[in-house]
Amino acid sequence: MTQSFQALVVDQTQDGEVQAQVRSLDAGSLPAGEVLIRVAYSSINYKDGLAARKDGNIVKAYPFVPGIDCSGTVVSSEDGRFSAGQAVLVTGYGFGVSQFGGFSEYARVPADWVVPLPGGLTLREAMIYGTAGFTAALSLYRLEQNGVAPDQGKVLVTGATGGVGGAAIALLNKQGYHVVASSGKADAHEYLKALGAAEVISREEVYDGAESIRPLGKQLWQAAVDPVGGKPLASLLSQIAYNGSVAVSGLTAGTKLPTTVLPFILRGVSLLGIDSVFCPYDTRVAIWKRLGSDWKPERLVEREIGLADLPAALEDILAARSQGRTIVRLAD
Ligand SMILES: NC(=O)c1ccc[n+]([C@@H]2O[C@H](COP(=O)([O-])OP(=O)(O)OC[C@H]3O[C@@H](n4cnc5c(N)ncnc54)[C@H](OP(=O)(O)O)[C@@H]3O)[C@@H](O)[C@H]2O)c1
């Protein structure tokens, strides 16, 4: 590898603020790990926005390189499972959280974090899905394990214009589900229909903002993919049909869930927790294989940016100004 390379570095200024800048790093600044990767692409996820923010509660020590996923080519490996020239991807574990991440031309990681790039996916496509797409796919995997099937009713996707939401719409549509997308963006209907939503509704139709949320309402959805959490999740639980399931992955509307046991004990509703970070390795590899084959979504819209564009893009994702997936190109 070259002696120095470019990365987005988040650092603390003298007045205690946090600033993200493209900087040159040398090989010695990379963390320990068996596999050195020449990064081709990374992508922007909500957690990356938090990592670049002073009160984001992600970064433990500065300076830090965020980026919770990447795809690229192995430069060298001290682990026999990987060899130079092999195409790989990394999502989750401590990548871009406890150790330097993918907003960097080079990354060094433990071999246990590395997934071989599945057949049917290019390095670029792997990051169009990235952590968000993998999380959406894990949500579908868990819902189907729990008995959800295309012929049993409508599936609601909340946070629809976001990374997880958009990927979930495209994935579910490809599998033949009737997808209803819920979004706070009134001008996003055409975009969501192009992704695969059969119907688009406003956020308020899921949760109208009322302080007190009825635990049981009209049974509208057989299932939901929910990256939003908070009060909207409490409200959508009241709308899930008998024996239905909700896969919850996110907290963009908050962490508190003001519901009761009633949807669970009177309607048999299942609330399935989705964690892409420590998802077991075998499941992880199996889901990536499906993303390269029968689950490969046909219509995912992406925007490609370079390292220098990252600071603004990270602000956008926190302010919910992003739409769909943004990938970061790191190799020419
Ligand atoms: N559990 C896991 O393993 C895992 C993995 C990846 C992500 N996540 C989490 O999942 C969430 C979404 O991630 P993402 O990458 O998809 O983020 P994103 O691209 O920013 O999408 C989030 C979407 O949520 C909606 N939203 C934002 N603020 C809201 C609010 N106050 N009330 C209701 N809806 C709101 C917006 O969609 P609309 O404007 O269309 O409504 C927004 O586009 C985050 O909390 C992230 O940390 C978890």
CSV table of C-alpha atoms in Angstrom, one decimal, residues 55-235:
chain,number,residue,atom,x,y,z
A,55,ASP,CA,-23.4,14.5,21.0
A,56,GLY,CA,-23.8,11.4,18.7
A,57,ASN,CA,-22.6,9.0,21.3
A,58,ILE,CA,-20.8,6.8,18.8
A,59,VAL,CA,-17.1,7.9,18.9
A,60,LYS,CA,-15.2,7.0,22.1
A,61,ALA,CA,-11.8,8.7,21.2
A,62,TYR,CA,-10.7,11.3,18.7
A,63,PRO,CA,-9.3,11.5,16.0
A,64,PHE,CA,-11.7,8.9,14.4
A,65,VAL,CA,-12.6,7.6,10.9
A,66,PRO,CA,-16.3,6.8,10.6
A,67,GLY,CA,-18.0,4.7,8.0
A,68,ILE,CA,-19.9,1.5,9.2
A,69,ASP,CA,-19.5,-0.4,5.9
A,70,CYS,CA,-17.2,-0.9,2.9
A,71,SER,CA,-16.5,-3.1,-0.1
A,72,GLY,CA,-13.1,-3.5,-1.6
A,73,THR,CA,-10.2,-5.7,-2.5
A,74,VAL,CA,-7.9,-7.5,0.0
A,75,VAL,CA,-4.4,-6.1,-0.1
A,76,SER,CA,-3.0,-8.6,2.4
A,77,SER,CA,-4.3,-11.1,4.9
A,78,GLU,CA,-2.8,-12.9,7.8
A,79,ASP,CA,-5.8,-15.2,7.9
A,80,GLY,CA,-6.0,-18.2,5.5
A,81,ARG,CA,-9.7,-17.5,4.7
A,82,PHE,CA,-8.8,-14.4,2.6
A,83,SER,CA,-6.1,-13.7,0.0
A,84,ALA,CA,-4.8,-10.7,-1.8
A,85,GLY,CA,-7.0,-9.6,-4.7
A,86,GLN,CA,-10.2,-11.1,-3.2
A,87,ALA,CA,-13.3,-9.0,-3.4
A,88,VAL,CA,-14.9,-8.6,0.1
A,89,LEU,CA,-17.3,-6.4,2.1
A,90,VAL,CA,-17.6,-5.4,5.8
A,91,THR,CA,-20.7,-4.3,7.7
A,92,GLY,CA,-21.3,-4.0,11.4
A,93,TYR,CA,-19.3,-5.3,14.4
A,94,GLY,CA,-17.1,-2.4,15.5
A,95,PHE,CA,-16.4,-1.1,12.0
A,96,GLY,CA,-16.7,2.7,12.1
A,97,VAL,CA,-17.8,2.6,15.7
A,98,SER,CA,-15.0,1.1,18.0
A,99,GLN,CA,-12.4,1.2,15.3
A,100,PHE,CA,-11.6,3.2,12.1
A,101,GLY,CA,-14.2,2.6,9.4
A,102,GLY,CA,-14.8,2.8,5.7
A,103,PHE,CA,-14.6,6.5,4.9
A,104,SER,CA,-11.0,5.8,4.0
A,105,GLU,CA,-8.9,4.6,1.1
A,106,TYR,CA,-7.6,1.7,3.2
A,107,ALA,CA,-9.2,-0.2,6.1
A,108,ARG,CA,-7.7,-2.9,8.4
A,109,VAL,CA,-10.1,-5.2,10.2
A,110,PRO,CA,-10.3,-8.6,12.0
A,111,ALA,CA,-10.8,-11.5,9.6
A,112,ASP,CA,-14.0,-12.5,11.5
A,113,TRP,CA,-15.7,-9.3,10.2
A,114,VAL,CA,-15.0,-9.9,6.5
A,115,VAL,CA,-17.6,-11.4,4.2
A,116,PRO,CA,-16.6,-12.6,0.7
A,117,LEU,CA,-18.4,-10.6,-2.0
A,118,PRO,CA,-21.2,-12.9,-3.1
A,119,GLY,CA,-21.6,-13.8,-6.7
A,120,GLY,CA,-24.1,-11.6,-8.6
A,121,LEU,CA,-22.9,-8.4,-6.8
A,122,THR,CA,-20.3,-5.9,-7.9
A,123,LEU,CA,-18.3,-3.9,-5.3
A,124,ARG,CA,-20.5,-0.9,-6.1
A,125,GLU,CA,-23.8,-2.8,-5.8
A,126,ALA,CA,-22.7,-4.2,-2.5
A,127,MET,CA,-22.6,-0.7,-1.1
A,128,ILE,CA,-25.7,0.5,-2.8
A,129,TYR,CA,-27.3,-2.1,-0.4
A,130,GLY,CA,-24.7,-1.6,2.3
A,131,THR,CA,-25.7,-1.8,6.0
A,132,ALA,CA,-29.2,-0.3,5.2
A,133,GLY,CA,-29.9,-2.9,2.5
A,134,PHE,CA,-28.6,-5.7,4.7
A,135,THR,CA,-30.8,-4.5,7.6
A,136,ALA,CA,-33.8,-4.5,5.3
A,137,ALA,CA,-32.9,-8.0,4.1
A,138,LEU,CA,-32.5,-9.2,7.7
A,139,SER,CA,-35.9,-7.8,8.5
A,140,LEU,CA,-37.5,-9.7,5.6
A,141,TYR,CA,-35.6,-12.9,6.6
A,142,ARG,CA,-37.0,-12.6,10.2
A,143,LEU,CA,-40.5,-11.8,9.0
A,144,GLU,CA,-40.6,-14.8,6.7
A,145,GLN,CA,-39.2,-17.0,9.5
A,146,ASN,CA,-42.2,-15.8,11.5
A,147,GLY,CA,-44.7,-16.9,8.9
A,148,VAL,CA,-45.2,-13.7,6.8
A,149,ALA,CA,-45.9,-14.4,3.2
A,150,PRO,CA,-46.9,-12.4,0.1
A,151,ASP,CA,-50.5,-13.7,-0.1
A,152,GLN,CA,-51.5,-12.8,3.5
A,153,GLY,CA,-52.0,-9.0,3.3
A,154,LYS,CA,-50.3,-5.7,3.1
A,155,VAL,CA,-46.9,-4.9,4.5
A,156,LEU,CA,-46.2,-1.4,5.9
A,157,VAL,CA,-42.7,0.1,5.5
A,158,THR,CA,-42.1,3.2,7.7
A,159,GLY,CA,-39.3,5.8,7.2
A,160,ALA,CA,-39.8,4.9,3.5
A,161,THR,CA,-37.5,7.4,1.9
A,162,GLY,CA,-34.6,6.4,4.2
A,163,GLY,CA,-31.9,3.8,3.5
A,164,VAL,CA,-33.5,0.9,5.3
A,165,GLY,CA,-37.0,1.8,4.3
A,166,GLY,CA,-36.2,2.2,0.6
A,167,ALA,CA,-34.3,-1.1,0.4
A,168,ALA,CA,-37.2,-2.8,2.3
A,169,ILE,CA,-39.7,-1.5,-0.3
A,170,ALA,CA,-37.6,-2.8,-3.2
A,171,LEU,CA,-36.9,-6.2,-1.6
A,172,LEU,CA,-40.5,-6.8,-0.6
A,173,ASN,CA,-41.8,-5.7,-4.0
A,174,LYS,CA,-39.4,-8.1,-5.7
A,175,GLN,CA,-40.8,-11.0,-3.5
A,176,GLY,CA,-44.4,-10.2,-4.6
A,177,TYR,CA,-45.6,-8.4,-1.4
A,178,HIS,CA,-48.2,-5.6,-1.5
A,179,VAL,CA,-46.1,-2.8,0.0
A,180,VAL,CA,-47.5,0.3,1.6
A,181,ALA,CA,-44.9,3.0,2.2
A,182,SER,CA,-45.3,5.6,4.9
A,183,SER,CA,-43.3,8.8,4.6
A,184,GLY,CA,-43.1,12.3,6.0
A,185,LYS,CA,-42.1,13.7,2.6
A,186,ALA,CA,-45.2,14.7,0.7
A,187,ASP,CA,-43.2,15.1,-2.6
A,188,ALA,CA,-41.7,11.6,-2.5
A,189,HIS,CA,-44.7,9.6,-3.8
A,190,GLU,CA,-43.4,9.1,-7.3
A,191,TYR,CA,-40.0,8.1,-6.0
A,192,LEU,CA,-41.5,5.5,-3.6
A,193,LYS,CA,-43.8,4.1,-6.3
A,194,ALA,CA,-40.8,3.7,-8.6
A,195,LEU,CA,-39.0,1.8,-5.8
A,196,GLY,CA,-41.9,-0.7,-5.6
A,197,ALA,CA,-44.6,0.7,-3.2
A,198,ALA,CA,-48.1,-0.1,-4.3
A,199,GLU,CA,-49.5,2.6,-2.0
A,200,VAL,CA,-48.0,5.6,-0.3
A,201,ILE,CA,-49.4,7.1,2.9
A,202,SER,CA,-48.3,10.0,5.1
A,203,ARG,CA,-46.6,9.5,8.5
A,204,GLU,CA,-49.7,10.9,10.1
A,205,GLU,CA,-51.8,8.0,8.9
A,206,VAL,CA,-49.6,5.7,11.0
A,207,TYR,CA,-49.3,8.0,14.0
A,208,ASP,CA,-51.4,11.2,14.2
A,209,GLY,CA,-49.3,12.8,17.0
A,210,ALA,CA,-51.8,12.1,19.8
A,211,GLU,CA,-50.2,12.0,23.3
A,212,SER,CA,-52.1,8.9,24.2
A,213,ILE,CA,-52.0,6.0,21.8
A,214,ARG,CA,-54.8,3.4,21.7
A,215,PRO,CA,-53.2,-0.1,22.1
A,216,LEU,CA,-55.7,-1.7,19.7
A,217,GLY,CA,-57.0,-0.2,16.5
A,218,LYS,CA,-58.1,-1.3,13.0
A,219,GLN,CA,-56.1,-4.3,11.8
A,220,LEU,CA,-54.5,-2.9,8.6
A,221,TRP,CA,-51.2,-4.7,8.0
A,222,GLN,CA,-50.1,-8.3,8.2
A,223,ALA,CA,-46.5,-7.1,8.9
A,224,ALA,CA,-44.3,-4.0,9.0
A,225,VAL,CA,-40.6,-3.1,8.5
A,226,ASP,CA,-40.0,-0.3,11.0
A,227,PRO,CA,-36.7,1.7,11.1
A,228,VAL,CA,-38.5,4.6,12.9
A,229,GLY,CA,-39.4,3.2,16.4
A,230,GLY,CA,-40.8,5.5,19.1
A,231,LYS,CA,-44.4,6.6,19.3
A,232,PRO,CA,-45.1,5.7,15.6
A,233,LEU,CA,-44.1,2.1,16.4
A,234,ALA,CA,-46.5,2.1,19.3
A,235,SER,CA,-49.3,3.3,17.0
